XYZ file of C-alpha atoms in Angstrom:
375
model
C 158.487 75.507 103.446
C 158.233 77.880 106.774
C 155.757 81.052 105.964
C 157.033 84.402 107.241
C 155.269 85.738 110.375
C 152.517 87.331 109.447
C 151.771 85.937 106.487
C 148.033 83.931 105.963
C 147.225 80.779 104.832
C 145.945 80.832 101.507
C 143.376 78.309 103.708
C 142.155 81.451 105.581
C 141.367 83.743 102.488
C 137.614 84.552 101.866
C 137.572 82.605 98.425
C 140.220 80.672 97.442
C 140.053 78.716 94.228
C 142.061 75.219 94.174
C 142.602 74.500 90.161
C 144.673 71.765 88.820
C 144.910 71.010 84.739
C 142.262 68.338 84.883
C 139.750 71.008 85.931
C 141.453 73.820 83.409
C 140.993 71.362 80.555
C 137.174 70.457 81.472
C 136.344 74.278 81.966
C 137.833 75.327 78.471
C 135.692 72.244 76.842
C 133.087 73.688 78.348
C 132.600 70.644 80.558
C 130.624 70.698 84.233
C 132.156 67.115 85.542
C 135.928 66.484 86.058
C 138.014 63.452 87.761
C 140.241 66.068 89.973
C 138.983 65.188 93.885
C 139.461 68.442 94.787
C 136.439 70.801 94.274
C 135.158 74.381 95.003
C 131.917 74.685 96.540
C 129.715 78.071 96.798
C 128.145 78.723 100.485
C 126.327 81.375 101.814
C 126.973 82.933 104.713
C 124.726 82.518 106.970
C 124.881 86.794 107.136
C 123.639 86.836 103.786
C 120.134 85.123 105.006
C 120.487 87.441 108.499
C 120.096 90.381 106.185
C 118.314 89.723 103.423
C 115.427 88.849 105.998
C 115.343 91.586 107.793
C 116.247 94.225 104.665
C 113.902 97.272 104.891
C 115.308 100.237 103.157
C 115.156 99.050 99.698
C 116.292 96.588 96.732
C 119.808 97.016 97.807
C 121.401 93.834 100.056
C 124.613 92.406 101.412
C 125.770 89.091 101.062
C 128.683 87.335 101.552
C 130.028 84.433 99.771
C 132.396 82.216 100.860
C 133.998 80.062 98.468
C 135.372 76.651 100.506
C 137.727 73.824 99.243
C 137.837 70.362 100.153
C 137.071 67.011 98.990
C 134.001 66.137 97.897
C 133.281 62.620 95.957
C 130.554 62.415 93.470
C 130.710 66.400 92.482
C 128.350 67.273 89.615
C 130.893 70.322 88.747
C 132.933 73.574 89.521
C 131.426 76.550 90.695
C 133.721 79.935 89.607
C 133.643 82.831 91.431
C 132.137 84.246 88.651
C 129.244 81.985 88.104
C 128.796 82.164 92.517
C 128.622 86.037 91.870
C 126.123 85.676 89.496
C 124.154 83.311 91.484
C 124.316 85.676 94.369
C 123.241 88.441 92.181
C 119.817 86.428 90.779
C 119.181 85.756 94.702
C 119.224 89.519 95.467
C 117.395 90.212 92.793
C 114.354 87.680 93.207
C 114.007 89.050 96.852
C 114.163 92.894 95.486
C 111.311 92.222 93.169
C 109.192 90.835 95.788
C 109.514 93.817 97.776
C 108.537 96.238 94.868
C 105.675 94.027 94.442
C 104.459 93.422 98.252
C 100.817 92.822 97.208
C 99.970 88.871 96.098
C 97.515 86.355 97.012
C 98.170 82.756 98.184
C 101.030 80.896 96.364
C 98.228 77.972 95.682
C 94.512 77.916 96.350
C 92.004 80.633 95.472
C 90.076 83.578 97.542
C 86.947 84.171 97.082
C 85.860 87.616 99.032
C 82.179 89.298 98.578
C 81.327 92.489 99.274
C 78.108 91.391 101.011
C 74.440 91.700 100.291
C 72.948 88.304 98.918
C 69.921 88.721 96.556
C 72.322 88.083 93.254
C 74.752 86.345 95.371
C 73.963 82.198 93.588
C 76.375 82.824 90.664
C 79.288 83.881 92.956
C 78.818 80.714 95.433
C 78.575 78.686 92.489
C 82.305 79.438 91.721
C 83.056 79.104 95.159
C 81.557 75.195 95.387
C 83.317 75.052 91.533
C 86.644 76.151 93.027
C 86.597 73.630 96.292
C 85.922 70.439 93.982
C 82.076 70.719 92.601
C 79.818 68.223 94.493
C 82.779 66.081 95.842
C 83.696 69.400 97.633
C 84.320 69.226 101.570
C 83.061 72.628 102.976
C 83.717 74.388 106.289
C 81.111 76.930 107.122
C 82.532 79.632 109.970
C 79.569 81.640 111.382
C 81.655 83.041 114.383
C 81.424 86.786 113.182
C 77.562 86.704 113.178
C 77.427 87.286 117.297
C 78.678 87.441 120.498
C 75.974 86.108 122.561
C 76.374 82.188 123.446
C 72.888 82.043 122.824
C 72.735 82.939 119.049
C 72.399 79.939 116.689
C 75.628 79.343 114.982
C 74.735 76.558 113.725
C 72.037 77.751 111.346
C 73.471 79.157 107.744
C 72.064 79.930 104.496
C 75.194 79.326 102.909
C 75.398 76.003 104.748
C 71.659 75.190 103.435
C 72.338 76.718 99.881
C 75.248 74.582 99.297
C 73.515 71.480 99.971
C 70.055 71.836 98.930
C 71.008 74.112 95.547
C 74.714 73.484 94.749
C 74.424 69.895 95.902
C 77.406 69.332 97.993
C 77.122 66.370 100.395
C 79.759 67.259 103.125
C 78.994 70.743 104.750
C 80.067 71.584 107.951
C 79.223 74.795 110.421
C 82.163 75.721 112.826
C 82.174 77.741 115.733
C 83.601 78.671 118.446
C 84.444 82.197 120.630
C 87.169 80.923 122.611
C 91.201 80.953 121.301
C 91.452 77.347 123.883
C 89.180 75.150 121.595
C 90.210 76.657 118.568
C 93.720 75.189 118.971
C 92.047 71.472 119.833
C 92.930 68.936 117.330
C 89.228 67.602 117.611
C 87.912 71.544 116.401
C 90.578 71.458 113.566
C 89.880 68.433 111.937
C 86.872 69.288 109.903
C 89.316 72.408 108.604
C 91.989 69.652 107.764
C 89.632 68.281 105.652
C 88.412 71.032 103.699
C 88.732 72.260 99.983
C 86.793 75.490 100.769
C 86.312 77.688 104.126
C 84.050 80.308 103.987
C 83.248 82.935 106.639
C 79.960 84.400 107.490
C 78.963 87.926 107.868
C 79.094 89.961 111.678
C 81.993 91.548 112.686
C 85.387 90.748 111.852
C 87.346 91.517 115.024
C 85.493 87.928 116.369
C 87.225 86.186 113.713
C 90.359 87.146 114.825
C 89.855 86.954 118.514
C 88.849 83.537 118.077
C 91.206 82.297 115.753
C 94.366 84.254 115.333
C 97.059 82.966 115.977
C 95.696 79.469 116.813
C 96.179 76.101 114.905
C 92.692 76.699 113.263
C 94.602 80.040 111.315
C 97.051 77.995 110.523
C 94.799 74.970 109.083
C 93.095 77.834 107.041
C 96.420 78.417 105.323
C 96.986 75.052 104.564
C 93.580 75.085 102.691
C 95.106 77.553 100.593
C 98.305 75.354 100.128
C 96.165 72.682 99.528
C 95.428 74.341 96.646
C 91.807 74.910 97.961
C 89.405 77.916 97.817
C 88.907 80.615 101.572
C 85.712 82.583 101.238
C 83.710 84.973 102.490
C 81.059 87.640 102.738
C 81.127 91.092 104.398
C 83.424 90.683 108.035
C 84.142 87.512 106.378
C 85.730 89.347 103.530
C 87.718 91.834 105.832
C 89.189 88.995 107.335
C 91.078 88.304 104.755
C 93.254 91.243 104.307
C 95.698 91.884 106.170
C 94.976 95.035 108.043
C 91.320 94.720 109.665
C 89.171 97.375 108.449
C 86.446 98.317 110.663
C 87.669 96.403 113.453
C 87.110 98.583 116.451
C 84.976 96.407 119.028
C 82.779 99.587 120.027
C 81.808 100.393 116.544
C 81.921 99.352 112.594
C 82.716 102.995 111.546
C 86.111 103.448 113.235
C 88.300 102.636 110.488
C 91.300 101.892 112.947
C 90.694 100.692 115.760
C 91.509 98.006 118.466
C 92.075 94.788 116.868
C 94.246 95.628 113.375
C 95.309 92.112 112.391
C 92.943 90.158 109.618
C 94.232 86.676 108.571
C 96.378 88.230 105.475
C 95.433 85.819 102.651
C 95.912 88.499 100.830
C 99.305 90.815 102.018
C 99.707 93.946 102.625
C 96.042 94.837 101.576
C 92.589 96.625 103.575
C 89.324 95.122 102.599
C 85.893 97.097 102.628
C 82.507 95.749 102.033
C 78.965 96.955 101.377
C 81.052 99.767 99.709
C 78.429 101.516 97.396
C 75.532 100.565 98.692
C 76.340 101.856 102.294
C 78.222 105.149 100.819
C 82.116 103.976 101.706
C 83.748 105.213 99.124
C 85.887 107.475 101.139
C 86.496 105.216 104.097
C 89.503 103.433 102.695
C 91.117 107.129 102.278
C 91.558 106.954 106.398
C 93.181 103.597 106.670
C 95.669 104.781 104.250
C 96.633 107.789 105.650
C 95.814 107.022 108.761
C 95.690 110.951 109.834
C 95.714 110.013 113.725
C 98.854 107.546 114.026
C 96.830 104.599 115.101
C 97.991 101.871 112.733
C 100.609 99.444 114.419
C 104.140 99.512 113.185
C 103.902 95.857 111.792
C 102.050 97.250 108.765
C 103.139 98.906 105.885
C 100.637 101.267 105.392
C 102.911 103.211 102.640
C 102.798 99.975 100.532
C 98.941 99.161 101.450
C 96.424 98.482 99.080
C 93.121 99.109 99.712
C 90.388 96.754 97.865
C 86.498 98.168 98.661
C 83.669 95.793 97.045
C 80.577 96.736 96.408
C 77.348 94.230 97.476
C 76.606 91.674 95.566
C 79.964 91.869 93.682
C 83.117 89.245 94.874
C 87.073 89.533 93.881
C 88.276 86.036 92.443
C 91.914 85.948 93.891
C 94.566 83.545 91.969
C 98.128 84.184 92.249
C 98.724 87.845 91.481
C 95.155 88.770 89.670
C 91.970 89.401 90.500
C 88.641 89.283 88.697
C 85.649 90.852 89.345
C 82.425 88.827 89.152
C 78.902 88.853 90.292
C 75.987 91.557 89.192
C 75.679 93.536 85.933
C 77.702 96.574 86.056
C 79.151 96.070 89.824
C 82.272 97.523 91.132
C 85.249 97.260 93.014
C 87.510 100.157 93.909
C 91.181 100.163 94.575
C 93.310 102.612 96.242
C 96.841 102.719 95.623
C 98.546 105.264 98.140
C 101.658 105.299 95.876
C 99.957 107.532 93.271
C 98.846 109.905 95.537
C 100.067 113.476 96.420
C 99.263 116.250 98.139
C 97.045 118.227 95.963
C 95.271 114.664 94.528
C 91.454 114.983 94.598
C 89.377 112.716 96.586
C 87.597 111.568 93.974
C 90.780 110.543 92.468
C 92.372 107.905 94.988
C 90.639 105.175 93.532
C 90.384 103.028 90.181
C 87.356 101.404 89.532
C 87.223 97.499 88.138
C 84.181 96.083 86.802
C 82.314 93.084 86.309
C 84.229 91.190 84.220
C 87.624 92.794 84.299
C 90.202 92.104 85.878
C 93.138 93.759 88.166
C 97.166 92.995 88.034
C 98.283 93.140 91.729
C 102.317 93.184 91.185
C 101.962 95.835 89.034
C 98.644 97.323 90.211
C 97.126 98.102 87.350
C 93.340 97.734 86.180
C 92.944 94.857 83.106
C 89.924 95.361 80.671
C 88.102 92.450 80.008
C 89.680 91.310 76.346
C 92.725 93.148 76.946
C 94.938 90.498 79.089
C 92.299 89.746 81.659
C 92.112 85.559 81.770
């Protein structure tokens, strides 16, 4: 039969829905399998994934679904347009709940990050070494914060010594290098493919990154993680692992913002401090946050930022979406949540305070008291 000019092909609509009685039958019963060769199948346009990726302004997304017919053998069941709405709809809705909750830490693995000092520090490296596998652990030791003169000793570290003569782990190694070339060598990376714990020395952070951002040795640093490994680190080599560099000006550790602004983000969207306390920084954190002069890059979200200060002595266990605080009696962590803040806020006021032995929810950002949901 001839169509009239003009008129579409019921092939061309959006969603079109093939049903013959076999399938009516099975769908009334409640059935998900039918004999009928014809079948409707749920894509998603490729759209969908072009702007759900690149979504800014909020939880709200376009999609577009596309519901195609044509023969498919072996078909586990029919898809309705209501049931590919509602699958649509749990999509959205997964991705809009990540971005209310833009703070984590790593999928798998755990983070270890110390505020610095070391006279109480044996109890916190002794989770550490627990965390990468106890005595069968394979450790990777980075000391390239602690200088930039070829001439310093990388090679020599307490933590490297500690965690074989104390802790009793056979297989430490000491990595370093300063230059970005050798740091993407498969011969440098294998002792980091290895590895069920990294941890990074003290210094200054900015070498860290100069060395190793962006290179395959980041990358194998991740995959600890994914292993489902342990990343630590002391002072710079707990700034590191935010994902805004604190303190990473290369003329000077008290510019706040400065010339190299990327850490390695094992932790999103956050700002790490050290020596916090004991060097009087309780403020600092306040600048990055604000950021009164502009200088933070674009590719942050400074609105969303958390900042995380830790005192010396003190370390943040990161597992998922938690954080406890361990290490000396009666130490502290402060958090700074820019989202709570207005315009007539006191100082004193733009940060919580977690103890030794509590505990902190990231996705909702909310301080835990030990016995009161902390694990």
């Amino acid at each position: 039969m001839a169509r009239l000019a003009g008129q579409r092909s019921p092939t061309s609509r959006t969603a079109t829905v093939r049903m013959g009685r076999k399938e009516r039958k099975a769908r009334k019963l409640g059935c998900m399998s039918v004999e009928e060769p014809k079948r409707c199948l749920v894509s998603v346009s490729s759209d969908f994934e072009k702007k759900a990726d690149h979504e800014q302004a909020g939880p709200v997304l376009l999609a577009f679904v596309r519901l195609k017919s044509r023969p498919i053998e072996g078909c586990y069941g029919v898809m309705t347009m209501k049931s590919a709405v509602l699958a649509v709809v749990l999509v959205l809705f997964g991705r809009a709940m990540a971005q209310e909750a833009p703070v984590v830490g790593p999928a798998s693995g755990s983070l270890v990050i110390v505020g610095g000092g070391g006279k109480e520090m044996e109890s916190i490296l002794d989770k550490f070494v627990e965390l990468a596998g106890g005595k069968g652990a394979r450790i990777v030791v980075v000391t390239t914060a602690a200088s930039s003169n070829p001439k310093h000793n990388y090679d020599r570290s307490w933590i490297a010594t500690f965690a074989r003569e104390k802790l009793g782990v056979a297989e430490v190694t000491v990595l370093h290098t300063h230059d970005p070339k050798v740091a993407k060598t498969e011969e440098f990376v294998k002792p980091i493919k290895r590895a069920t714990g990294v941890w990074f020395g003290g210094g200054r952070q900015w070498r860290l990154t100069r060395a190793y951002g962006g290179t395959r040795s980041e990358q194998e640093f991740h995959r600890v993680l994914e292993r489902g490994g342990v990343i630590g680190g002391s002072s710079a080599g707990a700034t590191i692992q935010g994902s805004f560099l604190a303190r990473g000006d290369t003329s000077g550790n008290t510019i706040m913002v400065g010339d190299v602004q990327r850490g390695f983000g094992f932790m999103r969207n956050t700002a790490i401090d050290q020596h916090l306390i004991a060097r009087g920084r309780e403020r600092d954190l306040i600048e990055v946050l604000e950021d009164p002069e502009g200088k933070m890059r674009k590719e942050f979200d400074r609105a969303a930022m958390l900042g995380i200060g830790i005192d010396e002595d003190v370390a943040i266990v990161v597992q998922g979406d938690r954080f406890e605080v361990i290490g000396k009696e009666k130490g502290a962590v402060l958090v700074y949540d820019p989202r709570k803040w207005r315009k007539d806020t006191l100082v004193e006021a733009k940060w919580e305070t977690v103890r030794t032995g509590d505990s902190f929810d990231l996705r909702n950002r909310k301080v835990l008291v030990k016995g009161s949901g902390a694990r």
